[in-house]
Short mmCIF file of C-alpha atoms in Angstrom, two decimals:
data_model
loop_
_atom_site.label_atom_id
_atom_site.label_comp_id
_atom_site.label_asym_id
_atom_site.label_seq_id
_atom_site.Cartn_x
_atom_site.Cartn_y
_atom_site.Cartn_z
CA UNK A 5 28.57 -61.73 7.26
CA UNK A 6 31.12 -64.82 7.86
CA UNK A 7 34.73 -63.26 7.66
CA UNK A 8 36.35 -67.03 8.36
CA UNK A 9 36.92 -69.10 4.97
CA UNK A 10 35.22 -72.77 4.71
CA UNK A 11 36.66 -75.92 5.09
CA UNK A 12 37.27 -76.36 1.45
CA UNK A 13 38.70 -72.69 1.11
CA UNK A 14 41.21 -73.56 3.64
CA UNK A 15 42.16 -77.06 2.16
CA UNK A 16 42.46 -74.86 -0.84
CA UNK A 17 44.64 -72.61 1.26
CA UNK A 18 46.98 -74.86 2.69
CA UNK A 19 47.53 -76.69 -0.75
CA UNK A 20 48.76 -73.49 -2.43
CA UNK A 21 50.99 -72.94 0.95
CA UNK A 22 52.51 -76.13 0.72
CA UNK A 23 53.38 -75.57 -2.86
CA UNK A 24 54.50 -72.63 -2.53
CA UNK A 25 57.00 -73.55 0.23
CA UNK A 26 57.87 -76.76 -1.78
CA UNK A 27 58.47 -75.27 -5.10
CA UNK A 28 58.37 -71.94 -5.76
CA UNK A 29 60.48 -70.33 -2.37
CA UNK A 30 63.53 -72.38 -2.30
CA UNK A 31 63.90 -71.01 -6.22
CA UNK A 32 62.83 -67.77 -6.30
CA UNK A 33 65.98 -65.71 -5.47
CA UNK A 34 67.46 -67.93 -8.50
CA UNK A 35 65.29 -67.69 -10.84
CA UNK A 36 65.61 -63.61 -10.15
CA UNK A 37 68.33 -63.48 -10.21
CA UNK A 38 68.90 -65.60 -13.90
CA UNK A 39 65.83 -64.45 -15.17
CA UNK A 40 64.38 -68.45 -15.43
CA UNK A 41 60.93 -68.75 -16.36
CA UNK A 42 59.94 -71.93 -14.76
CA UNK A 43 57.89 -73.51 -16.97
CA UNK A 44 58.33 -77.12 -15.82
CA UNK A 45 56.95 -75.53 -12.04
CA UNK A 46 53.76 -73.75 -13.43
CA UNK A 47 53.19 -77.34 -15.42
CA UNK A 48 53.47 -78.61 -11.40
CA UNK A 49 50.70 -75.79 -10.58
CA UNK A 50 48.58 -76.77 -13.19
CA UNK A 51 48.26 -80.13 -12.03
CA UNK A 52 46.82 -79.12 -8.75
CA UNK A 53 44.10 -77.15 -10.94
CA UNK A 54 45.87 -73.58 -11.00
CA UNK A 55 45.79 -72.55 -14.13
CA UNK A 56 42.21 -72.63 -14.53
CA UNK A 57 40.89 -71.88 -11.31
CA UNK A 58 37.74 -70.15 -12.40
CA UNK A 59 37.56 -72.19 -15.83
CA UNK A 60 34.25 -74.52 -16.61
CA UNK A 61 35.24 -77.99 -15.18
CA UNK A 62 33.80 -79.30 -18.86
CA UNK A 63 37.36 -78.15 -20.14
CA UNK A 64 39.34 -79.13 -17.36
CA UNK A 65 39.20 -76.03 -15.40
CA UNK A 66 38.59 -76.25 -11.80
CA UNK A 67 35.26 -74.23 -11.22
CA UNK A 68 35.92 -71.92 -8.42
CA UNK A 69 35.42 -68.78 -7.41
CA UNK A 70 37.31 -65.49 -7.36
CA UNK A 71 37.44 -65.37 -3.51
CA UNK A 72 39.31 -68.95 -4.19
CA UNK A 73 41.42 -67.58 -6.47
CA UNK A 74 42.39 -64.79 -4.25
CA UNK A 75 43.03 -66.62 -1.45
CA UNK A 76 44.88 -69.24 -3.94
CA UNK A 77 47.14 -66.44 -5.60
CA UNK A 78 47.88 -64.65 -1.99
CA UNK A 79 49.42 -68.06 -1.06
CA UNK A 80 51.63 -68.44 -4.28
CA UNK A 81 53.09 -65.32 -3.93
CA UNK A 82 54.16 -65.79 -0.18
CA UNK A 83 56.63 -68.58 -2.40
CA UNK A 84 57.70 -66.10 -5.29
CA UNK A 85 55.49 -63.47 -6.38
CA UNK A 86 56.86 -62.91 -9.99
CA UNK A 87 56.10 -66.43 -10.81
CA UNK A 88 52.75 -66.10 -8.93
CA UNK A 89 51.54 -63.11 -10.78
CA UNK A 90 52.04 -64.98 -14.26
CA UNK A 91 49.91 -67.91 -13.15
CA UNK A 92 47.45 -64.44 -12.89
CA UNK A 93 47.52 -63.74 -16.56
CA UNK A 94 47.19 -67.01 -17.90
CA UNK A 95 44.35 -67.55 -15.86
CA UNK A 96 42.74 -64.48 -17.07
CA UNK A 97 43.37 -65.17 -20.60
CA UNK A 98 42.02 -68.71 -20.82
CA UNK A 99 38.69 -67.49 -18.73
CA UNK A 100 38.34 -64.76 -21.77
CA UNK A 101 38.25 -67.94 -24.15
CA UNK A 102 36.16 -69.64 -21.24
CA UNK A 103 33.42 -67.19 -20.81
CA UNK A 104 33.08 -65.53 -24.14
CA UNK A 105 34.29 -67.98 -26.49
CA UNK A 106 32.62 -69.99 -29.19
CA UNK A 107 32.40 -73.95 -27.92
CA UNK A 108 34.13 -74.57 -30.33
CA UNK A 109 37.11 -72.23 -29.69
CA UNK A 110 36.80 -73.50 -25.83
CA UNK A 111 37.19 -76.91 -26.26
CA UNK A 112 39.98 -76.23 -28.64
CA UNK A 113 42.37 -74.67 -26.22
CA UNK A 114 41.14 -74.60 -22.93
CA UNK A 115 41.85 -78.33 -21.82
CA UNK A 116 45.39 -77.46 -23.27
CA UNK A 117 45.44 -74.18 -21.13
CA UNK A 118 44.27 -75.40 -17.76
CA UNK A 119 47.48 -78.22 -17.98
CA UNK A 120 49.50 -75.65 -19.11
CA UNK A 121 50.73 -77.75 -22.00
CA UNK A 122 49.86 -73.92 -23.75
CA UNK A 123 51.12 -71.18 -22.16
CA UNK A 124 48.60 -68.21 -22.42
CA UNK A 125 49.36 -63.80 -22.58
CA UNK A 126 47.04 -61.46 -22.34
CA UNK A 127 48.12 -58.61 -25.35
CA UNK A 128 45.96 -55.25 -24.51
CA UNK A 129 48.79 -52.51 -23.81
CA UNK A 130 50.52 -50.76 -26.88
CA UNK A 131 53.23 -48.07 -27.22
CA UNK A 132 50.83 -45.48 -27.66
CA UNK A 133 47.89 -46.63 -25.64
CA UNK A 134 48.42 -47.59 -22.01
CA UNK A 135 45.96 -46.04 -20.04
CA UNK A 136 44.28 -44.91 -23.10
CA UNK A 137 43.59 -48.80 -24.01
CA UNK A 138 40.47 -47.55 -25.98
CA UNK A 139 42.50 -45.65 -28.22
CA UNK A 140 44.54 -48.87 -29.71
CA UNK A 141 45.92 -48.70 -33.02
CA UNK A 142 46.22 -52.95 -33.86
CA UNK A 143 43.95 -53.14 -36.49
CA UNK A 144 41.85 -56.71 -37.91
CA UNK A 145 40.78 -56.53 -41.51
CA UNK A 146 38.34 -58.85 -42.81
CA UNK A 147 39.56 -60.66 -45.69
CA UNK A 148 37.17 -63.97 -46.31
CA UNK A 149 36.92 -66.60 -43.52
CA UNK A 150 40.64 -64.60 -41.95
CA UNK A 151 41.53 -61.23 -40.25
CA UNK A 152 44.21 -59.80 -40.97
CA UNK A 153 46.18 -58.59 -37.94
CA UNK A 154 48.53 -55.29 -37.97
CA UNK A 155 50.05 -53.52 -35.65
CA UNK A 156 52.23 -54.20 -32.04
CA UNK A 157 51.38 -54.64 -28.48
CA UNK A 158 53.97 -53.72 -25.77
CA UNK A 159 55.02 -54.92 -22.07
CA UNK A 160 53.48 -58.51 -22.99
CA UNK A 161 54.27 -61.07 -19.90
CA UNK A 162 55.36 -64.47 -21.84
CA UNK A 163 55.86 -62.53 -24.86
CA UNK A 164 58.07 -64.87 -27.31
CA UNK A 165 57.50 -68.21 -25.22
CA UNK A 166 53.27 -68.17 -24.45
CA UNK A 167 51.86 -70.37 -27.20
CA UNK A 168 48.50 -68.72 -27.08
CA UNK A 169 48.08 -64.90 -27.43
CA UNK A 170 44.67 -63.52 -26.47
CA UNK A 171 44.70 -59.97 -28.37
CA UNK A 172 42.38 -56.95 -28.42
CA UNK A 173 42.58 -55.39 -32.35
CA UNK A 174 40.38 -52.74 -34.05
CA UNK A 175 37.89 -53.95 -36.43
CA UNK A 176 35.62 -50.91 -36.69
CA UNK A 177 34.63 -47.23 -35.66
CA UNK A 178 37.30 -45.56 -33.02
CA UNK A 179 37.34 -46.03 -29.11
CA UNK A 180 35.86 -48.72 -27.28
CA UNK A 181 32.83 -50.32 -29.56
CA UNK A 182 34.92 -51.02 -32.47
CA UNK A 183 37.41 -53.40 -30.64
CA UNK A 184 37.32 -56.90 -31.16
CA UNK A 185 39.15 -59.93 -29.68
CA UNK A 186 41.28 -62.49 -30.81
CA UNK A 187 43.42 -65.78 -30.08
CA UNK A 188 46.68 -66.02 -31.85
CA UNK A 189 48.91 -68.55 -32.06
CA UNK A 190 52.51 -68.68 -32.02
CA UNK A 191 54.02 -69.92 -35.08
CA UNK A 192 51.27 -67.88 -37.38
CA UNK A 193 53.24 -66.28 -40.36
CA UNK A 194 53.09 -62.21 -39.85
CA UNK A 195 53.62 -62.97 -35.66
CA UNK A 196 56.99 -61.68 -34.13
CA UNK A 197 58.29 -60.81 -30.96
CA UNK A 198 60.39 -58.20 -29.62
CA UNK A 199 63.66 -58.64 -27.37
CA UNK A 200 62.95 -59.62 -23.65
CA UNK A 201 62.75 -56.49 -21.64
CA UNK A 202 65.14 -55.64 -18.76
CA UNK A 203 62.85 -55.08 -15.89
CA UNK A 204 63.08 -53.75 -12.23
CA UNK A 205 61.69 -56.85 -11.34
CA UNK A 206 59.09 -60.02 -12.15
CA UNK A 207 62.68 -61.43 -13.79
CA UNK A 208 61.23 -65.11 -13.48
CA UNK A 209 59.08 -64.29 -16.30
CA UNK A 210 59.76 -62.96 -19.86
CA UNK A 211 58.18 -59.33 -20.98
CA UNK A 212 58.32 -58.36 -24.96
CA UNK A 213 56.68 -56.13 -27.40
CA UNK A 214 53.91 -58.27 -29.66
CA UNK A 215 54.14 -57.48 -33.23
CA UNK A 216 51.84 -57.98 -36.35
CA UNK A 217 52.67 -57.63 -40.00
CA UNK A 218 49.91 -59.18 -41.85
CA UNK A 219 49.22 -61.81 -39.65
CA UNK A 220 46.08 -63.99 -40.99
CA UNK A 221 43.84 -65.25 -38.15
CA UNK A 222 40.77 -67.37 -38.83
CA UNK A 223 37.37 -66.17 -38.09
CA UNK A 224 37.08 -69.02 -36.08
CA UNK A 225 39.58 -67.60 -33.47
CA UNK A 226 37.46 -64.66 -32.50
CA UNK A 227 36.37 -64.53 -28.73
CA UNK A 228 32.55 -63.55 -29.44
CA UNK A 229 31.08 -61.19 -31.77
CA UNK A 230 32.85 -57.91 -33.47
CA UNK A 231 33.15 -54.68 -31.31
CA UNK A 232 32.62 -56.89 -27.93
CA UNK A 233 36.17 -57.03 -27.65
CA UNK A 234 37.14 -54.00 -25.42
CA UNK A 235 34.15 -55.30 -22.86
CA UNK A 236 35.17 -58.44 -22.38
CA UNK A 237 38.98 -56.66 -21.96
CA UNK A 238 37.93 -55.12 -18.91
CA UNK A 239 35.65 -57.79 -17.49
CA UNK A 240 38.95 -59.62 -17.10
CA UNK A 241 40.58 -56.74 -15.65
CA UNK A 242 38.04 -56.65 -12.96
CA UNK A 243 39.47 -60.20 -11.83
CA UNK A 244 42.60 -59.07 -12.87
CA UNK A 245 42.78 -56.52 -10.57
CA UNK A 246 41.92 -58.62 -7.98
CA UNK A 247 44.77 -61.26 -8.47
CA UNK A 248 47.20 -58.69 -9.03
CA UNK A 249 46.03 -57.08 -5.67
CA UNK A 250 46.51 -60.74 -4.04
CA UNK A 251 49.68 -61.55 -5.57
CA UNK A 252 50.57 -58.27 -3.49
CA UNK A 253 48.89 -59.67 -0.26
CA UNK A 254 51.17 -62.14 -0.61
CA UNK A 255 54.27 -60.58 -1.07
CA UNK A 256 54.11 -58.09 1.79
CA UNK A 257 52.76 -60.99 4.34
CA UNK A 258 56.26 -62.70 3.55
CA UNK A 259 58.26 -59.31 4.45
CA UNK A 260 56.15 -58.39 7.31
CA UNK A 261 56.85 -61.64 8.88
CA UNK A 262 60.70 -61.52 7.56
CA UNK A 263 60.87 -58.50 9.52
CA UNK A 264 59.17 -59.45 12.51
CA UNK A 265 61.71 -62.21 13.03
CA UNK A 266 64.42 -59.88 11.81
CA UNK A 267 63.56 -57.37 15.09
CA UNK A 268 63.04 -60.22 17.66
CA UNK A 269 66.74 -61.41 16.78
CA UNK A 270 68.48 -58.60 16.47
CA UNK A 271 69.82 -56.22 18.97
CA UNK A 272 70.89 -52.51 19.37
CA UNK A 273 71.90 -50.14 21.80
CA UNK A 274 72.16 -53.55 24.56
CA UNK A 275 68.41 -54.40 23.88
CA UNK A 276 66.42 -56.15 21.39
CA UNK A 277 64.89 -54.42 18.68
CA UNK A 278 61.27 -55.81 19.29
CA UNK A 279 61.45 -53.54 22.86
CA UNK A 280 61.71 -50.29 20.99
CA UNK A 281 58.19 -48.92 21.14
CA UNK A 282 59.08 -46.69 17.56
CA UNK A 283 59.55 -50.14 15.80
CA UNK A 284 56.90 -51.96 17.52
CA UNK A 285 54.43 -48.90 16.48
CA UNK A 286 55.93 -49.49 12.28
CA UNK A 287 55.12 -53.39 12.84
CA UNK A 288 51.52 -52.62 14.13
CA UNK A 289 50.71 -50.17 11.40
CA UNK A 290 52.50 -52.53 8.46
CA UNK A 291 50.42 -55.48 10.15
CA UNK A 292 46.56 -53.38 10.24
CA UNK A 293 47.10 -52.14 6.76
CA UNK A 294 47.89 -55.40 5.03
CA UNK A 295 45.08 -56.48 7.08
CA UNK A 296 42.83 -54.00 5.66
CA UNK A 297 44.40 -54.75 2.19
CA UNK A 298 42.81 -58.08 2.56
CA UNK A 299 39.89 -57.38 3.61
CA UNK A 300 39.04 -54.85 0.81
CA UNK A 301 40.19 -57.52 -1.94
CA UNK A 302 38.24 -60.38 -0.40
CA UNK A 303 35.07 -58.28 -0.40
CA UNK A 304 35.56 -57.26 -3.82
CA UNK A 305 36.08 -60.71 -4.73
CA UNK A 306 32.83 -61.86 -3.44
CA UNK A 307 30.96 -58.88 -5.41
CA UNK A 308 32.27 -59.81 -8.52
CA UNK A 309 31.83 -63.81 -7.74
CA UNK A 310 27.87 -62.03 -7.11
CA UNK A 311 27.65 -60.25 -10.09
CA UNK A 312 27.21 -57.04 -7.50
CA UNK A 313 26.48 -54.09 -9.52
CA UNK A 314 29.56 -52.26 -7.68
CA UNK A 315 31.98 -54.86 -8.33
CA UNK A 316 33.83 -52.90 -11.11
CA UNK A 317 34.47 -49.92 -8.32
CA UNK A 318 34.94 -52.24 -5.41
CA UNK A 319 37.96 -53.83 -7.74
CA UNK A 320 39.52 -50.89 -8.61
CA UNK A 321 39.48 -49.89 -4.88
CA UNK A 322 40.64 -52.97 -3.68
CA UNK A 323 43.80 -52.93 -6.23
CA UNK A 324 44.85 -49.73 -5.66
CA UNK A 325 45.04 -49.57 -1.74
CA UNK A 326 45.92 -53.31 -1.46
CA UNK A 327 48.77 -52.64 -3.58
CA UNK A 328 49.95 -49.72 -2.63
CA UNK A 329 49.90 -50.79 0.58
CA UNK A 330 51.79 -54.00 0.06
CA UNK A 331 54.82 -52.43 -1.67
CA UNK A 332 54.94 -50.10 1.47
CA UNK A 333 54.48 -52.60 3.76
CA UNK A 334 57.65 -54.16 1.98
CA UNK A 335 59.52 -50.92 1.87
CA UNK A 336 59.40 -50.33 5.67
CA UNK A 337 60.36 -54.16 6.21
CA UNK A 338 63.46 -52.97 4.02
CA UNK A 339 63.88 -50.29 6.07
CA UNK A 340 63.70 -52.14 9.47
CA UNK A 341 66.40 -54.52 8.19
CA UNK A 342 68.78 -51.55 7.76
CA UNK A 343 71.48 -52.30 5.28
CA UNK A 344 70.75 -56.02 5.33
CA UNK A 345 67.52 -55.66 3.85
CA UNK A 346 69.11 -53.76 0.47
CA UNK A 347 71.58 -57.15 0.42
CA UNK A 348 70.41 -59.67 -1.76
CA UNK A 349 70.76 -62.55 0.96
CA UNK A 350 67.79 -61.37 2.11
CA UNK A 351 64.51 -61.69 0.21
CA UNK A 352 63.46 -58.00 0.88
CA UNK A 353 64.65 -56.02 -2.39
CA UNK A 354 63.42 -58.70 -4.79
CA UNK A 355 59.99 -58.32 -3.25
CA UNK A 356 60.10 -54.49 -3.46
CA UNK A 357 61.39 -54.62 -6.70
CA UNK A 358 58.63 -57.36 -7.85
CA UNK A 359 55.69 -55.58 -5.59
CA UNK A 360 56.39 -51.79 -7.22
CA UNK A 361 54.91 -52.90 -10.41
CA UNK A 362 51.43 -53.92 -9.13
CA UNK A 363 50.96 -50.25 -8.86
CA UNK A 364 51.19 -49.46 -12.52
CA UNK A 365 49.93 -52.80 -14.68
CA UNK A 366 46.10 -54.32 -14.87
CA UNK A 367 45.32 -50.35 -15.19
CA UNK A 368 47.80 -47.85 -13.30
CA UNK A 369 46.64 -46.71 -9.75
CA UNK A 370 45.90 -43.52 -10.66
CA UNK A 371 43.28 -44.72 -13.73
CA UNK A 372 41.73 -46.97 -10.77
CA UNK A 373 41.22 -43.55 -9.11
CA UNK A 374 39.68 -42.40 -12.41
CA UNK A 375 37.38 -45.48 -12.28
CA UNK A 376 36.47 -44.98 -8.78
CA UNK A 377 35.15 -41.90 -9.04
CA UNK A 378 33.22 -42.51 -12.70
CA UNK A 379 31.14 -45.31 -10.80
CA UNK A 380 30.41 -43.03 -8.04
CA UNK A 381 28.97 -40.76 -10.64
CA UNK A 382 27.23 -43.44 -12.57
CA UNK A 383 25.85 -44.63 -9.41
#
């Protein structure tokens, strides 16, 4: 097993870096702080193939893998993760259209969605049903050659501004067969938004409730057949899970190393704080578990990129300690700045505040435990 990434990996590697330092870092505390969604930026992304990094080239997607995308996402969010972790969802979105979609619905959209000239959300979650997805009360009646949509879907990243809505409504018996998938556009009559949530943190993108009041959608805009819809939900969770898990990677690298310069600099008690063997000890165990983080995602990634009949555990191990792990690792950087690190000069609370929610979305931590321990069961 080759642990080192190949030429083209780190090309890919060093482009996201150099975007990321270019355009997303210099902004991010801004755009935090006056809750910008930079739209114009992720347009910037998508022209260095970003927003459809595991599309079909045939639609203008770029054709890699999820170990690319990992490694592409982890980079991203080293610049601003907030902004990083919505290039995660549209990506997932349009790959729903991509890999289940009729031709005809993919060639559509998706050369729209990987230029970003349509901005894509992902609608799954609903006031009743988070963890319980399966137990979703949006509804799709067939009436003619239209569905008609009712119901609401809640935390929705891009809610109000995506263009494209990718939705998961009941068309049949209860639970997880008799969900069906949909794409919605903005502007259909019956399709409303609710006010943009005030969040802990990801402020550089917008979060609203989804609503449906008779909302007519075409056959045409179904994503495969009737009652696939909850299957192909969490096929893109598995990848998900894995760019969520990166975007955390990301994040933590860029406090670990804030705090590593923060400790060589500063000094206490008439010596630096680098020669304290305590702090030393916290920098060694911040820097082997975000190691291990990384490790555990990139494996995952290549199961599911090999269709590896473990793949669904292997993701829903690899989010859970990678993130968990990351918004420590940013905690204890926090901590090692002392009072500075609660200041908003420094980037330390934005990337605790933006890190603490990768432990509850693309399926809380404790349902990955749940899923964990089914597929060692089933297995």
């Amino acid at each position: 097993m080759d642990f080192a990434l190949t030429d083209d990996q780190v090309a890919i590697q060093d482009a996201a870096r150099a975007f990321a330092e270019g355009q997303l870092a210099p902004h991010s505390a801004e755009w935090d702080e006056k809750k910008h969604f930079p739209v114009d930026v992720l347009r910037q992304a998508a022209e260095l193939g970003f927003a459809g990094i595991y599309v079909q080239e045939d639609v203008g997607g770029t054709g890699l893998s999820r170990l690319d995308a990992s490694i592409i996402f982890e980079a991203l969010s080293y610049g601003d993760v907030s902004t990083a972790a919505y290039l995660t969802i549209h990506n997932m979105a349009s790959w729903m259209i991509d890999r289940f979609g009729s031709d005809e619905l993919r060639n559509r959209y998706l050369p729209r969605l990987t230029t970003m000239e349509l901005i894509a959300s992902y609608c799954l979650t609903e006031p009743g049903s988070g963890s319980d997805a399966a137990n979703m009360r949006t509804t799709a009646r067939l009436d003619g050659d239209h569905y008609v949509l009712n119901g609401g879907k809640a935390f929705i990243s891009g809610g109000g501004v995506s263009d494209v809505y990718v939705v998961m409504a009941r068309t049949g018996v209860d639970g997880a067969k008799g969900v069906s998938a949909f794409v919605v556009e903005k502007g259909t009559p019956g399709l409303s938004f609710g006010a943009n949530e005030r969040k802990m943190g990801w402020n550089s993108q917008p979060t609203a409730a989804v609503n449906f009041d008779e909302c007519r959608v075409p056959v045409a805009n179904r994503i495969g057949q009737e009652g696939e819809g909850f299957r192909f939900a969490m096929m893109g969770l598995d990848g998900g899970r894995l760019n969520i898990a990166s975007c955390s990677l990301g994040g933590a690298q860029l406090a670990l190393d804030t705090a590593k310069a923060y400790i060589e600099t500063r000094n206490q008690f008439g010596k630096p704080l680098k020669d304290f063997q305590a702090l030393q000890f916290k920098l060694a165990d911040m820097a082997t578990d975000l190691e291990a983080a990384r490790l555990m995602v990139r494996r995952a990634a290549h199961a599911l990129d090999n269709r590896d009949p473990q793949a669904t555990k292997l993701c829903a191990m690899a989010k859970r300690f990678a993130t968990d792990a990351g918004f420590q690792v940013a905690n204890d950087a926090l901590q090692l700045h002392g009072g500075y690190g609660y200041l908003q000069d420094y980037p330390l609370e934005r990337i605790v505040r933006d890190l603490r929610v990768h432990q509850i979305l693309e399926g809380t931590n404790e349902i990955m435990r749940v899923i964990i321990a089914r597929e060692m069961f089933r297995q």
